[in-house]
Amino acid sequence: MPFPGGVVRSGSKVGSKYKALIASTNDAYCPTLRGLTESQLAPDIEAVLEIVIDGLTAEDVRLAMRAGIEAVCRFGASGGVRRISAGNYGGKLGKFHFPLREIMA
Amino acid sequence: VSALVLTLREHAPERLDMRGVVPDKLNAMSPGDIAALILPAGKANRRLDECFELSGDVASDLVLSGATDRLDYIGAGLSSGRITVDGGAGDFLANDMRGGEIHVRGDVGAYTASGMRAGLVRVEGNVGDFLGGPIPGARHGLRGGTVLVHGDAGDRAGERQRRGQILIKGNAGDYLGARMLAGTIVVLGQAGRHCGFAMRRGTLLLAGPPASLPPTFNESGRHQLEFLKLFTLSWRDLGSGFTELAASSAGVRRFVGDRACAGKGEVLVRM
């Protein structure tokens, strides 16, 4: 999918309220839609960036995630970073799971 | 060669219906035909030259001099050319307008730009109620084009608006954008109570908090919207302070609603 630089502003979720659409805006994590849906965002969060990682092996993905998280954390809370999470959309995205605490251990 | 100037001879005793006195129609008529145009005035019909003194010849640039709030339907159905109203105007200004430009130097009555589809209306004074609102029985109010008001607007501005933009430099009354379908309304002054009541889609951009929002609006966070900078830039030729709206670095608070109906509208309040 064409995500420039691998960073997605307005991330997507699997599925949609429309049958033909395989992906749609991840409304629970969308800052501009929080008045309309069950939002997962705290009031102080103004932007959510989704970072897409494609890998040939699970180990590659794990290493990439670790490198990415370390890079983001260097900005620190004062740099505006509030929270990092990952999701598998309830298994709809495949069998792979990458628990962040295990990756960073 | 000079603009066609119609100067009101006396304060009209009845309301004058100015439908048909638009540049695109006058262009195709001889001076004699223009003078003989019939204007409905209450129960009577009056010839145009009975009510107005005519001078000049270029009908694509029409000037109404000494105009008052007794003149209804100025610029109704206008599709090209320019009308300058030196004075005030009555109700239904720019009704069903399709293009061209209307410039009013004074105040304007109710139902301004109702059903308008394209073009530019600029009012230097205040406008009455139902600016860009639907005439009774109509499904839509403003349907396109730009309306710029330097003064204040009355109640229910932008009611049933479908497209286009209304820019109000002064204050707006109650029920701003009520039952709005789509389009944009900008208010630099104070907006009144029940702002955005039953709006389905569309954007209200306010320089400060309205007097009240319906309880069926939800707060949706604070945002720095890059889009707003581009959007306000599009008004730079209109002057009058609208481009500075996005200059504030604080961003906007976004409210979504009206959740009592479709609820895809938004009220953006500058912080």
CSV table of C-alpha atoms in Angstrom, one decimal:
chain,number,residue,atom,x,y,z
A,1,MET,CA,0.0,0.0,0.0
A,2,PRO,CA,1.3,3.5,-0.8
A,3,PHE,CA,2.2,4.9,2.6
A,4,PRO,CA,4.9,7.5,2.0
A,5,GLY,CA,7.9,6.8,4.3
A,6,GLY,CA,5.9,4.1,6.0
A,7,VAL,CA,4.1,6.7,8.2
A,8,VAL,CA,0.3,6.9,8.1
A,9,ARG,CA,-1.5,9.9,9.4
A,10,SER,CA,-5.0,8.8,10.0
A,11,GLY,CA,-4.3,5.1,10.4
A,12,SER,CA,-6.6,2.4,9.2
A,13,LYS,CA,-8.5,-0.5,10.7
A,14,VAL,CA,-9.5,-3.8,9.1
A,15,GLY,CA,-13.0,-3.7,7.8
A,16,SER,CA,-15.6,-0.9,7.4
A,17,LYS,CA,-19.2,-0.2,7.9
A,18,TYR,CA,-19.4,-0.7,4.1
A,19,LYS,CA,-19.2,-4.3,2.9
A,20,ALA,CA,-17.0,-3.7,-0.1
A,21,LEU,CA,-14.4,-1.7,1.8
A,22,ILE,CA,-11.6,-3.8,3.3
A,23,ALA,CA,-10.1,-1.0,5.3
A,24,SER,CA,-11.3,2.3,6.7
A,25,THR,CA,-10.2,5.0,9.2
A,26,ASN,CA,-9.3,3.6,12.6
A,27,ASP,CA,-11.9,5.8,14.3
A,28,ALA,CA,-11.0,4.7,17.8
A,29,TYR,CA,-7.5,6.3,17.3
A,30,CYS,CA,-8.5,9.3,15.1
A,31,PRO,CA,-8.1,12.6,17.0
A,32,THR,CA,-10.6,14.5,14.8
A,33,LEU,CA,-13.4,11.9,15.1
A,34,ARG,CA,-13.2,11.5,18.9
A,35,GLY,CA,-16.5,13.3,19.4
A,36,LEU,CA,-18.3,10.9,17.1
A,37,THR,CA,-17.0,7.4,18.2
A,38,GLU,CA,-15.8,5.4,21.2
A,39,SER,CA,-12.4,6.9,21.3
A,40,GLN,CA,-9.3,5.3,22.8
A,41,LEU,CA,-7.5,8.6,23.0
A,42,ALA,CA,-6.8,10.8,26.1
A,43,PRO,CA,-7.8,14.4,25.8
A,44,ASP,CA,-4.2,15.7,25.5
A,45,ILE,CA,-3.4,13.6,22.4
A,46,GLU,CA,-3.6,15.7,19.2
A,47,ALA,CA,-2.1,13.4,16.6
A,48,VAL,CA,-1.7,9.7,16.1
A,49,LEU,CA,0.9,8.4,13.6
A,50,GLU,CA,0.6,4.8,12.4
A,51,ILE,CA,3.9,3.3,11.3
A,52,VAL,CA,3.6,0.3,9.0
A,53,ILE,CA,6.3,-2.3,9.0
A,54,ASP,CA,6.5,-5.0,6.4
A,55,GLY,CA,9.0,-7.9,6.9
A,56,LEU,CA,10.0,-11.2,5.4
A,57,THR,CA,10.5,-12.9,8.8
A,58,ALA,CA,9.0,-12.3,12.2
A,59,GLU,CA,12.5,-11.7,13.6
A,60,ASP,CA,13.0,-8.8,11.1
A,61,VAL,CA,9.8,-7.2,12.1
A,62,ARG,CA,10.7,-7.6,15.7
A,63,LEU,CA,14.0,-5.9,15.2
A,64,ALA,CA,12.5,-3.1,13.1
A,65,MET,CA,9.9,-2.4,15.8
A,66,ARG,CA,12.5,-2.3,18.5
A,67,ALA,CA,14.6,0.1,16.4
A,68,GLY,CA,11.6,2.2,15.7
A,69,ILE,CA,10.4,2.4,19.2
A,70,GLU,CA,13.9,3.3,20.5
A,71,ALA,CA,14.1,6.1,17.9
A,72,VAL,CA,10.7,7.5,18.8
A,73,CYS,CA,11.5,7.4,22.5
A,74,ARG,CA,14.5,9.6,22.0
A,75,PHE,CA,12.1,12.5,21.5
A,76,GLY,CA,10.8,11.9,25.0
A,77,ALA,CA,7.6,13.2,26.6
A,78,SER,CA,8.9,16.7,26.3
A,79,GLY,CA,9.1,16.1,22.5
A,80,GLY,CA,5.4,15.4,22.4
A,81,VAL,CA,5.4,11.6,22.5
A,82,ARG,CA,2.6,10.4,24.7
A,83,ARG,CA,2.0,6.7,24.0
A,84,ILE,CA,3.1,3.8,21.8
A,85,SER,CA,0.9,0.8,21.1
A,86,ALA,CA,0.5,-1.9,18.5
A,87,GLY,CA,-2.6,-3.8,17.4
A,88,ASN,CA,-3.5,-7.0,15.5
A,89,TYR,CA,-7.2,-5.9,15.2
A,90,GLY,CA,-8.4,-9.0,17.1
A,91,GLY,CA,-6.6,-11.4,14.8
A,92,LYS,CA,-8.1,-10.0,11.6
A,93,LEU,CA,-4.7,-9.0,10.3
A,94,GLY,CA,-3.1,-12.5,10.6
A,95,LYS,CA,-1.7,-14.9,13.1
A,96,PHE,CA,1.3,-12.9,14.1
A,97,HIS,CA,1.5,-11.2,17.4
A,98,PHE,CA,4.3,-8.8,18.5
A,99,PRO,CA,3.8,-7.9,22.2
A,100,LEU,CA,5.7,-4.7,22.7
A,101,ARG,CA,6.9,-5.5,26.2
A,102,GLU,CA,8.5,-8.7,25.0
A,103,ILE,CA,10.2,-6.9,22.0
A,104,MET,CA,11.6,-4.3,24.3
A,105,ALA,CA,12.7,-6.7,27.0
B,1,VAL,CA,-19.2,55.0,-22.4
B,2,SER,CA,-20.3,54.7,-18.7
B,3,ALA,CA,-22.2,52.5,-16.4
B,4,LEU,CA,-26.0,52.4,-16.7
B,5,VAL,CA,-27.2,54.4,-13.6
B,6,LEU,CA,-30.7,54.1,-12.3
B,7,THR,CA,-31.4,56.9,-9.8
B,8,LEU,CA,-34.5,56.5,-7.6
B,9,ARG,CA,-36.7,59.6,-8.2
B,10,GLU,CA,-38.5,59.5,-4.8
B,11,HIS,CA,-38.8,57.3,-1.8
B,12,ALA,CA,-40.9,54.5,-3.2
B,13,PRO,CA,-44.4,54.5,-1.5
B,14,GLU,CA,-44.8,50.8,-2.2
B,15,ARG,CA,-42.2,48.0,-2.3
B,16,LEU,CA,-40.7,47.7,-5.8
B,17,ASP,CA,-40.0,44.3,-7.3
B,18,MET,CA,-36.7,44.6,-9.2
B,19,ARG,CA,-36.8,41.2,-10.8
B,20,GLY,CA,-35.7,41.4,-14.4
B,21,VAL,CA,-33.6,44.5,-13.9
B,22,VAL,CA,-30.3,42.7,-14.2
B,23,PRO,CA,-27.4,43.4,-16.5
B,24,ASP,CA,-27.6,40.2,-18.6
B,25,LYS,CA,-31.2,41.0,-19.6
B,26,LEU,CA,-30.8,44.8,-20.0
B,27,ASN,CA,-27.8,44.2,-22.3
B,28,ALA,CA,-30.1,42.8,-25.0
B,29,MET,CA,-32.6,45.7,-24.7
B,30,SER,CA,-32.8,49.2,-26.3
B,31,PRO,CA,-32.8,52.2,-24.0
B,32,GLY,CA,-36.5,52.7,-24.8
B,33,ASP,CA,-37.3,49.1,-23.9
B,34,ILE,CA,-35.4,49.4,-20.6
B,35,ALA,CA,-37.3,52.6,-19.7
B,36,ALA,CA,-40.6,50.8,-20.4
B,37,LEU,CA,-39.9,47.8,-18.2
B,38,ILE,CA,-42.7,47.1,-15.8
B,39,LEU,CA,-42.0,46.9,-12.1
B,40,PRO,CA,-44.7,45.4,-9.8
B,41,ALA,CA,-45.2,47.9,-7.0
B,42,GLY,CA,-47.7,46.6,-4.5
B,43,LYS,CA,-51.0,46.2,-6.3
B,44,ALA,CA,-50.0,48.5,-9.1
B,45,ASN,CA,-47.5,48.2,-12.0
B,46,ARG,CA,-45.1,51.0,-12.6
B,47,ARG,CA,-42.8,51.8,-15.6
B,48,LEU,CA,-39.1,51.7,-14.7
B,49,ASP,CA,-38.6,55.4,-15.9
B,50,GLU,CA,-41.5,56.4,-13.6
B,51,CYS,CA,-39.5,55.2,-10.6
B,52,PHE,CA,-35.9,55.8,-11.8
B,53,GLU,CA,-34.0,58.4,-13.7
B,54,LEU,CA,-31.8,56.7,-16.3
B,55,SER,CA,-28.3,57.7,-17.4
B,56,GLY,CA,-25.3,56.0,-19.0
B,57,ASP,CA,-25.4,53.2,-21.4
B,58,VAL,CA,-23.3,50.1,-20.4
B,59,ALA,CA,-25.9,47.8,-18.9
B,60,SER,CA,-23.3,45.1,-18.0
B,61,ASP,CA,-22.3,47.6,-15.2
B,62,LEU,CA,-25.5,48.6,-13.5
B,63,VAL,CA,-25.6,51.1,-10.7
B,64,LEU,CA,-28.7,51.6,-8.5
B,65,SER,CA,-28.3,55.1,-7.0
B,66,GLY,CA,-30.3,56.3,-4.0
B,67,ALA,CA,-31.6,52.8,-3.4
B,68,THR,CA,-33.6,52.0,-0.2
B,69,ASP,CA,-34.9,49.0,1.7
B,70,ARG,CA,-38.1,49.2,-0.4
B,71,LEU,CA,-36.3,47.6,-3.4
B,72,ASP,CA,-36.8,43.8,-3.3
B,73,TYR,CA,-35.2,41.1,-5.5
B,74,ILE,CA,-32.3,43.2,-6.6
B,75,GLY,CA,-30.0,41.0,-8.8
B,76,ALA,CA,-32.5,38.1,-8.7
B,77,GLY,CA,-31.4,35.5,-11.3
B,78,LEU,CA,-28.3,37.5,-12.2
B,79,SER,CA,-25.9,35.4,-14.3
B,80,SER,CA,-23.2,37.9,-15.4
B,81,GLY,CA,-22.2,41.5,-15.1
B,82,ARG,CA,-22.0,43.7,-12.0
B,83,ILE,CA,-24.6,45.5,-10.0
B,84,THR,CA,-23.6,48.3,-7.6
B,85,VAL,CA,-26.2,49.4,-5.1
B,86,ASP,CA,-25.5,52.8,-3.8
B,87,GLY,CA,-27.6,52.7,-0.7
B,88,GLY,CA,-29.6,50.0,1.0
B,89,ALA,CA,-31.5,47.0,-0.5
B,90,GLY,CA,-34.7,45.2,0.5
B,91,ASP,CA,-35.4,41.5,0.8
B,92,PHE,CA,-34.4,38.7,-1.5
B,93,LEU,CA,-31.2,40.4,-2.8
B,94,ALA,CA,-29.4,38.0,-5.1
B,95,ASN,CA,-32.2,35.5,-5.0
B,96,ASP,CA,-31.3,32.5,-7.3
B,97,MET,CA,-28.3,34.4,-8.6
B,98,ARG,CA,-26.2,32.3,-11.1
B,99,GLY,CA,-23.0,34.4,-11.5
B,100,GLY,CA,-21.6,37.9,-11.7
B,101,GLU,CA,-21.2,40.3,-8.8
B,102,ILE,CA,-23.4,42.5,-6.5
B,103,HIS,CA,-21.9,45.1,-4.3
B,104,VAL,CA,-24.2,46.9,-1.8
B,105,ARG,CA,-23.0,49.9,0.1
B,106,GLY,CA,-25.7,50.0,2.7
B,107,ASP,CA,-27.8,47.5,4.7
B,108,VAL,CA,-29.8,44.6,3.2
B,109,GLY,CA,-33.1,43.0,4.3
B,110,ALA,CA,-34.1,39.3,4.8
B,111,TYR,CA,-33.5,36.2,2.6
B,112,THR,CA,-30.3,37.6,1.0
B,113,ALA,CA,-28.7,35.1,-1.4
B,114,SER,CA,-31.4,32.5,-1.0
B,115,GLY,CA,-31.0,29.9,-3.7
B,116,MET,CA,-27.9,31.6,-5.0
B,117,ARG,CA,-25.7,29.2,-7.0
B,118,ALA,CA,-22.6,31.2,-8.0
B,119,GLY,CA,-21.0,34.6,-8.0
B,120,LEU,CA,-20.0,37.1,-5.4
B,121,VAL,CA,-22.3,39.2,-3.1
B,122,ARG,CA,-20.6,41.9,-1.0
B,123,VAL,CA,-22.6,43.9,1.6
B,124,GLU,CA,-20.9,46.7,3.3
B,125,GLY,CA,-23.6,47.2,5.9
B,126,ASN,CA,-25.7,44.7,7.9
B,127,VAL,CA,-28.0,42.0,6.6
B,128,GLY,CA,-31.3,40.8,8.0
B,129,ASP,CA,-32.5,37.4,9.0
B,130,PHE,CA,-32.2,34.3,6.8
B,131,LEU,CA,-29.0,35.3,5.1
B,132,GLY,CA,-28.4,32.4,2.6
B,133,GLY,CA,-31.6,30.8,4.1
B,134,PRO,CA,-34.4,29.1,2.2
B,135,ILE,CA,-37.5,31.0,1.2
B,136,PRO,CA,-40.6,29.3,2.7
B,137,GLY,CA,-41.1,26.0,1.0
B,138,ALA,CA,-37.7,25.9,-0.6
B,139,ARG,CA,-35.5,22.9,0.2
B,140,HIS,CA,-32.2,24.8,0.1
B,141,GLY,CA,-30.8,28.2,1.1
B,142,LEU,CA,-27.5,29.2,-0.4
B,143,ARG,CA,-26.4,26.7,-3.1
B,144,GLY,CA,-23.1,28.1,-4.2
B,145,GLY,CA,-20.9,31.2,-4.6
B,146,THR,CA,-19.6,33.6,-1.9
B,147,VAL,CA,-21.4,36.1,0.3
B,148,LEU,CA,-19.3,38.6,2.2
B,149,VAL,CA,-20.9,40.8,4.9
B,150,HIS,CA,-18.9,43.5,6.5
B,151,GLY,CA,-21.5,44.2,9.2
B,152,ASP,CA,-23.7,41.9,11.3
B,153,ALA,CA,-26.1,39.2,10.1
B,154,GLY,CA,-29.5,38.5,11.6
B,155,ASP,CA,-30.9,35.2,12.9
B,156,ARG,CA,-30.7,31.9,11.0
B,157,ALA,CA,-27.9,32.8,8.6
B,158,GLY,CA,-27.0,29.8,6.5
B,159,GLU,CA,-30.2,27.9,7.3
B,160,ARG,CA,-30.5,24.9,4.9
B,161,GLN,CA,-27.3,26.0,3.2
B,162,ARG,CA,-26.2,23.4,0.6
B,163,ARG,CA,-22.9,24.7,-0.7
B,164,GLY,CA,-20.9,27.9,-1.0
B,165,GLN,CA,-19.5,30.1,1.7
B,166,ILE,CA,-20.8,32.9,3.9
B,167,LEU,CA,-18.2,35.2,5.4
B,168,ILE,CA,-19.5,37.5,8.2
B,169,LYS,CA,-17.1,40.1,9.5
B,170,GLY,CA,-19.4,41.3,12.3
B,171,ASN,CA,-21.7,39.3,14.6
B,172,ALA,CA,-24.2,36.6,13.7
B,173,GLY,CA,-27.6,36.1,15.3
B,174,ASP,CA,-29.1,33.0,16.8
B,175,TYR,CA,-29.4,29.7,15.0
B,176,LEU,CA,-26.4,30.3,12.8
B,177,GLY,CA,-26.2,27.4,10.3
B,178,ALA,CA,-29.4,25.8,11.5
B,179,ARG,CA,-30.4,22.7,9.6
B,180,MET,CA,-27.4,23.3,7.4
B,181,LEU,CA,-26.7,20.6,4.7
B,182,ALA,CA,-23.2,21.6,3.7
B,183,GLY,CA,-20.9,24.5,2.9
B,184,THR,CA,-19.0,26.9,5.0
B,185,ILE,CA,-19.9,29.9,7.3
B,186,VAL,CA,-17.2,32.1,8.8
B,187,VAL,CA,-17.9,34.6,11.6
B,188,LEU,CA,-15.2,37.0,12.9
B,189,GLY,CA,-17.5,38.5,15.5
B,190,GLN,CA,-19.8,36.9,18.1
B,191,ALA,CA,-22.2,34.1,17.0
B,192,GLY,CA,-25.5,33.8,18.8
B,193,ARG,CA,-27.3,31.0,20.6
B,194,HIS,CA,-28.2,27.6,19.3
B,195,CYS,CA,-25.3,27.7,16.8
B,196,GLY,CA,-25.4,24.8,14.3
B,197,PHE,CA,-28.8,23.6,15.5
B,198,ALA,CA,-29.7,20.4,13.6
B,199,MET,CA,-26.9,20.8,11.1
B,200,ARG,CA,-26.2,17.7,9.0
B,201,ARG,CA,-22.8,18.5,7.4
B,202,GLY,CA,-20.8,21.6,6.7
B,203,THR,CA,-18.4,23.8,8.6
B,204,LEU,CA,-18.9,26.8,10.9
B,205,LEU,CA,-15.6,28.5,11.5
B,206,LEU,CA,-15.8,31.0,14.4
B,207,ALA,CA,-13.2,33.4,15.7
B,208,GLY,CA,-14.5,32.9,19.2
B,209,PRO,CA,-16.9,30.7,21.2
B,210,PRO,CA,-20.6,31.1,20.2
B,211,ALA,CA,-23.2,32.2,22.8
B,212,SER,CA,-24.3,28.6,23.0
B,213,LEU,CA,-24.0,25.3,21.2
B,214,PRO,CA,-26.8,22.6,21.4
B,215,PRO,CA,-26.1,19.9,23.9
B,216,THR,CA,-26.0,17.4,21.0
B,217,PHE,CA,-22.6,18.6,19.9
B,218,ASN,CA,-19.5,16.7,21.1
B,219,GLU,CA,-16.1,18.2,21.7
B,220,SER,CA,-13.6,16.6,19.4
B,221,GLY,CA,-10.3,17.9,20.5
B,222,ARG,CA,-7.9,20.7,19.7
B,223,HIS,CA,-6.2,20.7,16.4
B,224,GLN,CA,-3.7,22.5,14.2
B,225,LEU,CA,-5.4,22.1,10.8
B,226,GLU,CA,-3.0,22.8,7.9
B,227,PHE,CA,-6.1,22.8,5.6
B,228,LEU,CA,-7.3,26.0,7.3
B,229,LYS,CA,-4.3,27.9,6.2
B,230,LEU,CA,-4.9,27.0,2.6
B,231,PHE,CA,-8.6,27.7,3.0
B,232,THR,CA,-8.3,31.1,4.5
B,233,LEU,CA,-5.7,32.0,1.8
B,234,SER,CA,-8.4,31.5,-0.8
B,235,TRP,CA,-10.1,34.6,0.6
B,236,ARG,CA,-7.1,36.9,0.3
B,237,ASP,CA,-8.6,38.9,-2.6
B,238,LEU,CA,-11.6,39.7,-0.5
B,239,GLY,CA,-9.6,41.6,2.1
B,240,SER,CA,-11.3,42.3,5.5
B,241,GLY,CA,-9.4,40.2,7.9
B,242,PHE,CA,-10.5,36.6,7.0
B,243,THR,CA,-7.0,35.5,6.0
B,244,GLU,CA,-5.7,36.2,9.6
B,245,LEU,CA,-8.1,33.6,11.0
B,246,ALA,CA,-5.6,30.8,10.6
B,247,ALA,CA,-2.6,32.9,11.4
B,248,SER,CA,-3.1,32.2,15.2
B,249,SER,CA,-0.8,29.4,16.1
B,250,ALA,CA,-3.1,28.1,18.9
B,251,GLY,CA,-5.2,26.2,16.5
B,252,VAL,CA,-9.0,25.4,16.8
B,253,ARG,CA,-11.3,23.5,19.0
B,254,ARG,CA,-13.5,21.1,17.0
B,255,PHE,CA,-17.1,20.3,17.9
B,256,VAL,CA,-19.0,17.7,15.9
B,257,GLY,CA,-22.7,17.5,15.5
B,258,ASP,CA,-25.6,17.9,15.5
B,259,ARG,CA,-25.8,14.3,16.8
B,260,ALA,CA,-29.5,14.7,17.0
B,261,CYS,CA,-29.5,14.2,13.2
B,262,ALA,CA,-26.8,13.0,10.8
B,263,GLY,CA,-24.1,14.8,12.9
B,264,LYS,CA,-21.4,15.1,10.3
B,265,GLY,CA,-21.1,18.9,10.7
B,266,GLU,CA,-18.4,20.6,12.6
B,267,VAL,CA,-18.0,23.8,14.5
B,268,LEU,CA,-14.4,25.1,14.6
B,269,VAL,CA,-13.7,27.7,17.3
B,270,ARG,CA,-10.4,29.5,17.2
B,271,MET,CA,-8.5,29.4,20.4
